[in-house]
PDB file of C-alpha atoms in Angstrom:
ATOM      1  CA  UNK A  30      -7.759 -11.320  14.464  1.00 82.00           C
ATOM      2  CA  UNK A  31      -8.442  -8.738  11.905  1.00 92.00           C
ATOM      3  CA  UNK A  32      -7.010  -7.112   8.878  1.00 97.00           C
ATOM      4  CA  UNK A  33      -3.747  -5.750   7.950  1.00 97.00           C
ATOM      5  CA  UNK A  34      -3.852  -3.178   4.961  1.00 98.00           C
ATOM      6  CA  UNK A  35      -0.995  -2.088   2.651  1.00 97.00           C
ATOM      7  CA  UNK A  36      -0.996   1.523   1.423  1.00 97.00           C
ATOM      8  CA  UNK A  37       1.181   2.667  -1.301  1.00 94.00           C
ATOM      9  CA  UNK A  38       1.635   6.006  -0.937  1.00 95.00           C
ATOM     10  CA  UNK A  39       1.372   8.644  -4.214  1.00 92.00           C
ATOM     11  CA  UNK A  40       1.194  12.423  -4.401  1.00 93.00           C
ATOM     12  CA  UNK A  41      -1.914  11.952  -6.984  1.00 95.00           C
ATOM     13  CA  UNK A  42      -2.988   8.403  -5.904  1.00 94.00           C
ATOM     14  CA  UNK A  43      -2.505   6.060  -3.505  1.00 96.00           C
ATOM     15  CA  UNK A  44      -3.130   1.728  -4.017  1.00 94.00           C
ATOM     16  CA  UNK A  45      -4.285  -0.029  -1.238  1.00 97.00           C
ATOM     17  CA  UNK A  46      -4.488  -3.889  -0.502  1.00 97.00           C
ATOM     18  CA  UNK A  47      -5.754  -5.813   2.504  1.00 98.00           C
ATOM     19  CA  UNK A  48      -5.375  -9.404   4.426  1.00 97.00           C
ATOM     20  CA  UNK A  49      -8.311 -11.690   4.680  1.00 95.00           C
ATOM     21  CA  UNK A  50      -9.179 -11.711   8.331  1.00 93.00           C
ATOM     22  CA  UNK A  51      -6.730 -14.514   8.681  1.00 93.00           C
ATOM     23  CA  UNK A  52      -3.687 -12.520   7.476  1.00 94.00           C
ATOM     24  CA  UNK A  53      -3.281 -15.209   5.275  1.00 93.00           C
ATOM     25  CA  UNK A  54      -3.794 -13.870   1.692  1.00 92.00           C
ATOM     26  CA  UNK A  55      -3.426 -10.248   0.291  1.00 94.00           C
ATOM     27  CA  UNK A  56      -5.175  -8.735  -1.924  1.00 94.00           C
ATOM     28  CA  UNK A  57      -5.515  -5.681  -4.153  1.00 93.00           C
ATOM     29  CA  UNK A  58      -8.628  -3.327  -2.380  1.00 96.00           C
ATOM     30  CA  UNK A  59      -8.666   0.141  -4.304  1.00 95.00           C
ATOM     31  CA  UNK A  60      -6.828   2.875  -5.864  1.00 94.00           C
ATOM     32  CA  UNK A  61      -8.024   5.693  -4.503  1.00 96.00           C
ATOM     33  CA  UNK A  62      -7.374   9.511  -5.091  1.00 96.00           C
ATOM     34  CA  UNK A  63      -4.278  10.433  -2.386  1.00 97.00           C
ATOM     35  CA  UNK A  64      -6.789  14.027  -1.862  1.00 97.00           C
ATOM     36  CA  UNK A  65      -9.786  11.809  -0.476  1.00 98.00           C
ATOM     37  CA  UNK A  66      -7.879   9.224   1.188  1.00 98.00           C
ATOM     38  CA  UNK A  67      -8.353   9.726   5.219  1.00 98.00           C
ATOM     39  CA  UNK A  68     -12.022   9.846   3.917  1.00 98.00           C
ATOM     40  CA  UNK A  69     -11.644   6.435   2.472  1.00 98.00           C
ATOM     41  CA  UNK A  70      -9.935   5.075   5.394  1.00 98.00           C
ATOM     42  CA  UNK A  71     -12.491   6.497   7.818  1.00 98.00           C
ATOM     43  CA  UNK A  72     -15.354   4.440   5.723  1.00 98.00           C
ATOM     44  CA  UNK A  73     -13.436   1.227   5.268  1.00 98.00           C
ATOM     45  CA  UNK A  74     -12.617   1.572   9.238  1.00 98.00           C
ATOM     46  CA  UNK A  75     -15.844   1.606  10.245  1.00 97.00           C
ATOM     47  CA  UNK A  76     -16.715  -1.613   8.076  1.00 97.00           C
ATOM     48  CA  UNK A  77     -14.207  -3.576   8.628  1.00 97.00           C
ATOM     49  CA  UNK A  78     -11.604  -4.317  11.771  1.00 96.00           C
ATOM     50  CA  UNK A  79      -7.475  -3.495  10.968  1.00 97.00           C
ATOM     51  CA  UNK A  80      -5.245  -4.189  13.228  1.00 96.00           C
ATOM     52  CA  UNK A  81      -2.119  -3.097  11.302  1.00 97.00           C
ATOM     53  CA  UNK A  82      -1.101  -1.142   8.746  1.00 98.00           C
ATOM     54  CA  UNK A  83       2.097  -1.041   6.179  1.00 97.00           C
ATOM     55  CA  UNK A  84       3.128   1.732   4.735  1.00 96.00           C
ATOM     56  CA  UNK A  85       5.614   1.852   1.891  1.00 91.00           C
ATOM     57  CA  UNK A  86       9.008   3.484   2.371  1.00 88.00           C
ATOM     58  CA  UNK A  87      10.157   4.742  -0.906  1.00 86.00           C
ATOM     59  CA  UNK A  88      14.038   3.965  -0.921  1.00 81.00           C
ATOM     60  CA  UNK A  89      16.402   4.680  -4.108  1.00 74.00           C
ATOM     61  CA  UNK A  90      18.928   2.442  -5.421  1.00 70.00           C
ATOM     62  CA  UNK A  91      21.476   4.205  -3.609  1.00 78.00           C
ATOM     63  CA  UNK A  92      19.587   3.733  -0.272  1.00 78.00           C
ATOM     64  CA  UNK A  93      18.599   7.520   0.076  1.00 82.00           C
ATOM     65  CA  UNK A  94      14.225   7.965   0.933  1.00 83.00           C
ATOM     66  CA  UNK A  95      13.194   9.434  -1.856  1.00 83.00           C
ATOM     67  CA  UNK A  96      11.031  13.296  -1.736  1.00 88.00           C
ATOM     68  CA  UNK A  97       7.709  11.833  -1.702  1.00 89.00           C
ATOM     69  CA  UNK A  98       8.605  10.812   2.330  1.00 93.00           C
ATOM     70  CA  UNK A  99       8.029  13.887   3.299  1.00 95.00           C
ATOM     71  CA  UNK A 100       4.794  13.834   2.006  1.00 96.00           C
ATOM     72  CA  UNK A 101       4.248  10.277   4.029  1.00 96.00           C
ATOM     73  CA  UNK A 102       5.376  11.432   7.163  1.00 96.00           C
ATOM     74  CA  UNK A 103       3.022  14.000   7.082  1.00 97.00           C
ATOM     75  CA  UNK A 104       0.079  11.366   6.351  1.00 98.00           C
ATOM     76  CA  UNK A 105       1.361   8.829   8.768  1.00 98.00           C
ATOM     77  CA  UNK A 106       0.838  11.635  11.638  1.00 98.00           C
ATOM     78  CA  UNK A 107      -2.374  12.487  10.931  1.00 98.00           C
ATOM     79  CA  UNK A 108      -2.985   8.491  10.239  1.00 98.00           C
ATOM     80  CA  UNK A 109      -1.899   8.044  13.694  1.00 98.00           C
ATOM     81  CA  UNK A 110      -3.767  11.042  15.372  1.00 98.00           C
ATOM     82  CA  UNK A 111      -6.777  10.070  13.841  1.00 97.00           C
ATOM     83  CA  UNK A 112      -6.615   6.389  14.290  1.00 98.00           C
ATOM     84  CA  UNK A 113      -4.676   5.449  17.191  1.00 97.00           C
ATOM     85  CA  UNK A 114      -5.449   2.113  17.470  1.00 95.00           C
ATOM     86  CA  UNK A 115      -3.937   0.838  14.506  1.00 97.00           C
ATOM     87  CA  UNK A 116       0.098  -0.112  14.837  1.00 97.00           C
ATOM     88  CA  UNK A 117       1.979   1.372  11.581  1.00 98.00           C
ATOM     89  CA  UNK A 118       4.795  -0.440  10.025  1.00 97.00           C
ATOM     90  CA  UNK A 119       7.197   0.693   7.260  1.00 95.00           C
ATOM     91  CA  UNK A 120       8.651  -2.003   4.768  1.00 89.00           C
ATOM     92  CA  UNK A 121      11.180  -1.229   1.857  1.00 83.00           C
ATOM     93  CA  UNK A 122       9.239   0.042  -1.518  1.00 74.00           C
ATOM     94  CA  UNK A 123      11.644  -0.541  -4.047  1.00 62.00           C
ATOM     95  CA  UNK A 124      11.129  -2.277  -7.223  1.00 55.00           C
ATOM     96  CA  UNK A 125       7.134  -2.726  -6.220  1.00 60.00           C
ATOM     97  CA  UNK A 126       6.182  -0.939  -9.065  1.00 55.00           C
ATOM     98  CA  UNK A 127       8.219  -2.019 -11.733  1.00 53.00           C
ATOM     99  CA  UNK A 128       7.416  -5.805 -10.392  1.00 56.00           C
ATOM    100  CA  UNK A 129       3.421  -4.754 -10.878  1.00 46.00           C
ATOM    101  CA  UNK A 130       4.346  -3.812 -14.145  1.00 50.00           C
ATOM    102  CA  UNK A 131       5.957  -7.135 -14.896  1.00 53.00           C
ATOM    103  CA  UNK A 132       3.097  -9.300 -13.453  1.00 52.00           C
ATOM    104  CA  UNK A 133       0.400  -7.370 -14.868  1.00 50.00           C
ATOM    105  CA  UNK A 134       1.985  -7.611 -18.604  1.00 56.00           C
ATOM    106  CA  UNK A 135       2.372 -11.591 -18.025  1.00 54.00           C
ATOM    107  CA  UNK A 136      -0.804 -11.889 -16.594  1.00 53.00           C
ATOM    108  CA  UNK A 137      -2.210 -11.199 -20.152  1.00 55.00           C
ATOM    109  CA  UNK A 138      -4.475  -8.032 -20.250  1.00 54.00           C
ATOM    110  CA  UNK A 139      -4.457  -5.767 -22.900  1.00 52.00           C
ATOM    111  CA  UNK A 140      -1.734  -2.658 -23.284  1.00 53.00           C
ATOM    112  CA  UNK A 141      -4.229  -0.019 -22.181  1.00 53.00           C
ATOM    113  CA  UNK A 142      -5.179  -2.020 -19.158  1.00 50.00           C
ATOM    114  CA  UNK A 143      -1.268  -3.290 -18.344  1.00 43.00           C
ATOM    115  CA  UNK A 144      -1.020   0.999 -18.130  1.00 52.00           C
ATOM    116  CA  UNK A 145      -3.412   2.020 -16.190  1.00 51.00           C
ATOM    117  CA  UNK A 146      -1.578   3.793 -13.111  1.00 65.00           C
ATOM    118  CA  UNK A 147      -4.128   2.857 -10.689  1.00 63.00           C
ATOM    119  CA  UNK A 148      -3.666  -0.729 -11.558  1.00 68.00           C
ATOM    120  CA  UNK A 149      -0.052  -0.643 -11.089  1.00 74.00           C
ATOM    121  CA  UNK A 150      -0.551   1.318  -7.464  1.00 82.00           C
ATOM    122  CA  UNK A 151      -2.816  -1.425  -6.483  1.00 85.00           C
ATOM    123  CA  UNK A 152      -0.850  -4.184  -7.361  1.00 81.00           C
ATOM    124  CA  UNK A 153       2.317  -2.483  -5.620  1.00 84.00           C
ATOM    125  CA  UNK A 154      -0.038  -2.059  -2.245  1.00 92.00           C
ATOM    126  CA  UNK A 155      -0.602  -5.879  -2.940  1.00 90.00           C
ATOM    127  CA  UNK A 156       3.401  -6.592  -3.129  1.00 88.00           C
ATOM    128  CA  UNK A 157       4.274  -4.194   0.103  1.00 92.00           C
ATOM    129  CA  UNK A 158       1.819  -6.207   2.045  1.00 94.00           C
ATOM    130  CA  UNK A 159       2.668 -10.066   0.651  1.00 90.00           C
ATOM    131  CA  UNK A 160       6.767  -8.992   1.163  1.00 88.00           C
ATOM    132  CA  UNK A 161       5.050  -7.996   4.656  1.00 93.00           C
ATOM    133  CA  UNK A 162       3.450 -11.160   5.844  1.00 93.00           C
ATOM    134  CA  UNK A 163       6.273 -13.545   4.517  1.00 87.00           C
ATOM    135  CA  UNK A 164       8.615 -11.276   6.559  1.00 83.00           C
ATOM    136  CA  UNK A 165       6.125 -11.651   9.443  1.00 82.00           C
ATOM    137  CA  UNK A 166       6.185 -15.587   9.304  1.00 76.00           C
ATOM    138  CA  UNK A 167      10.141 -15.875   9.249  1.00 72.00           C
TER     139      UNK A 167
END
C-alpha cells in the first residue's frame, strides 16, 4: 500500500511524520534542517515506498496563507519535478503548533525538552498527517 508522509514546512526547519505501511497510525519521523531537505527525502525515498504526501498550508485566523507559502510553493515544484510519482495534498495548518505545544507540556517532559523547536515541528508533521487520515476515512 505504502506510506503517506506529513511535512511541516519551516524556513529554518521542517518536521516530518509518516504512516505505517497500513496508513493506519502516524507518527513523528524527523526534524530535519529545511536547507538539506530534498536530500533527506531522496534517502528516505529510496528506503522506503510513499505513495502520498501532505503538505501543510499555513492559513491565518483571518483565512489569508500566510508568507512562508511562497516559500512552499516553491518546494512543492521542485518536490513534484523531482518525484513525480508521489500525489501531493494540502490540508489546513492552523493551530498545529500551538496543539504540539499543548500535548508535549501534558505529556510530562521537562521545560527544556517541551521547547525544543524541532520537537514541536515534528509533532505538528504528526498532527497535519493524523487530521489527514481521519479526513481520509470520512
Amino acid at each position: 500500500m505504502g506510506k503517506i508522509m506529513a511535512i511541516d514546512f519551516g524556513k529554518k526547519r521542517t518536521g516530518i511524520a509518516v504512516t505505517d505501511d497500513l496508513q493506519i497510525i502516524a507518527s513523528g519521523l524527523d526534524t530535519v534542517e529545511t536547507a538539506t531537505l530534498m536530500n533527506f527525502l531522496q534517502q528516505y525515498f529510496s528506503e522506503n515506498q510513499v505513495k502520498e504526501v501532505v503538505i501543510g498550508l499555513p492559513i491565518d485566523l483571518k483565512g489569508n496563507l500566510s508568507e512562508i507559502e511562497t516559500d512552499i510553493r516553491k518546494f512543492i515544484g521542485e518536490f513534484e519535478t523531482q518525484f513525480p510519482g508521489i500525489t501531493v495534498h494540502r490540508l489546513d495548518e492552523r493551530f498545529t503548533s500551538k496543539m504540539a505545544s499543548f500535548f508535549i507540556s501534558q505529556s510530562g517532559k521537562s521545560k527544556k525538552r517541551r521547547e525544543d523547536k524541532s520537537l514541536i515541528d515534528k509533532v505538528s508533521a504528526t498532527l497535519i498527517l493524523q487530521n489527514f487520515l481521519e479526513n481520509k476515512q470520512r
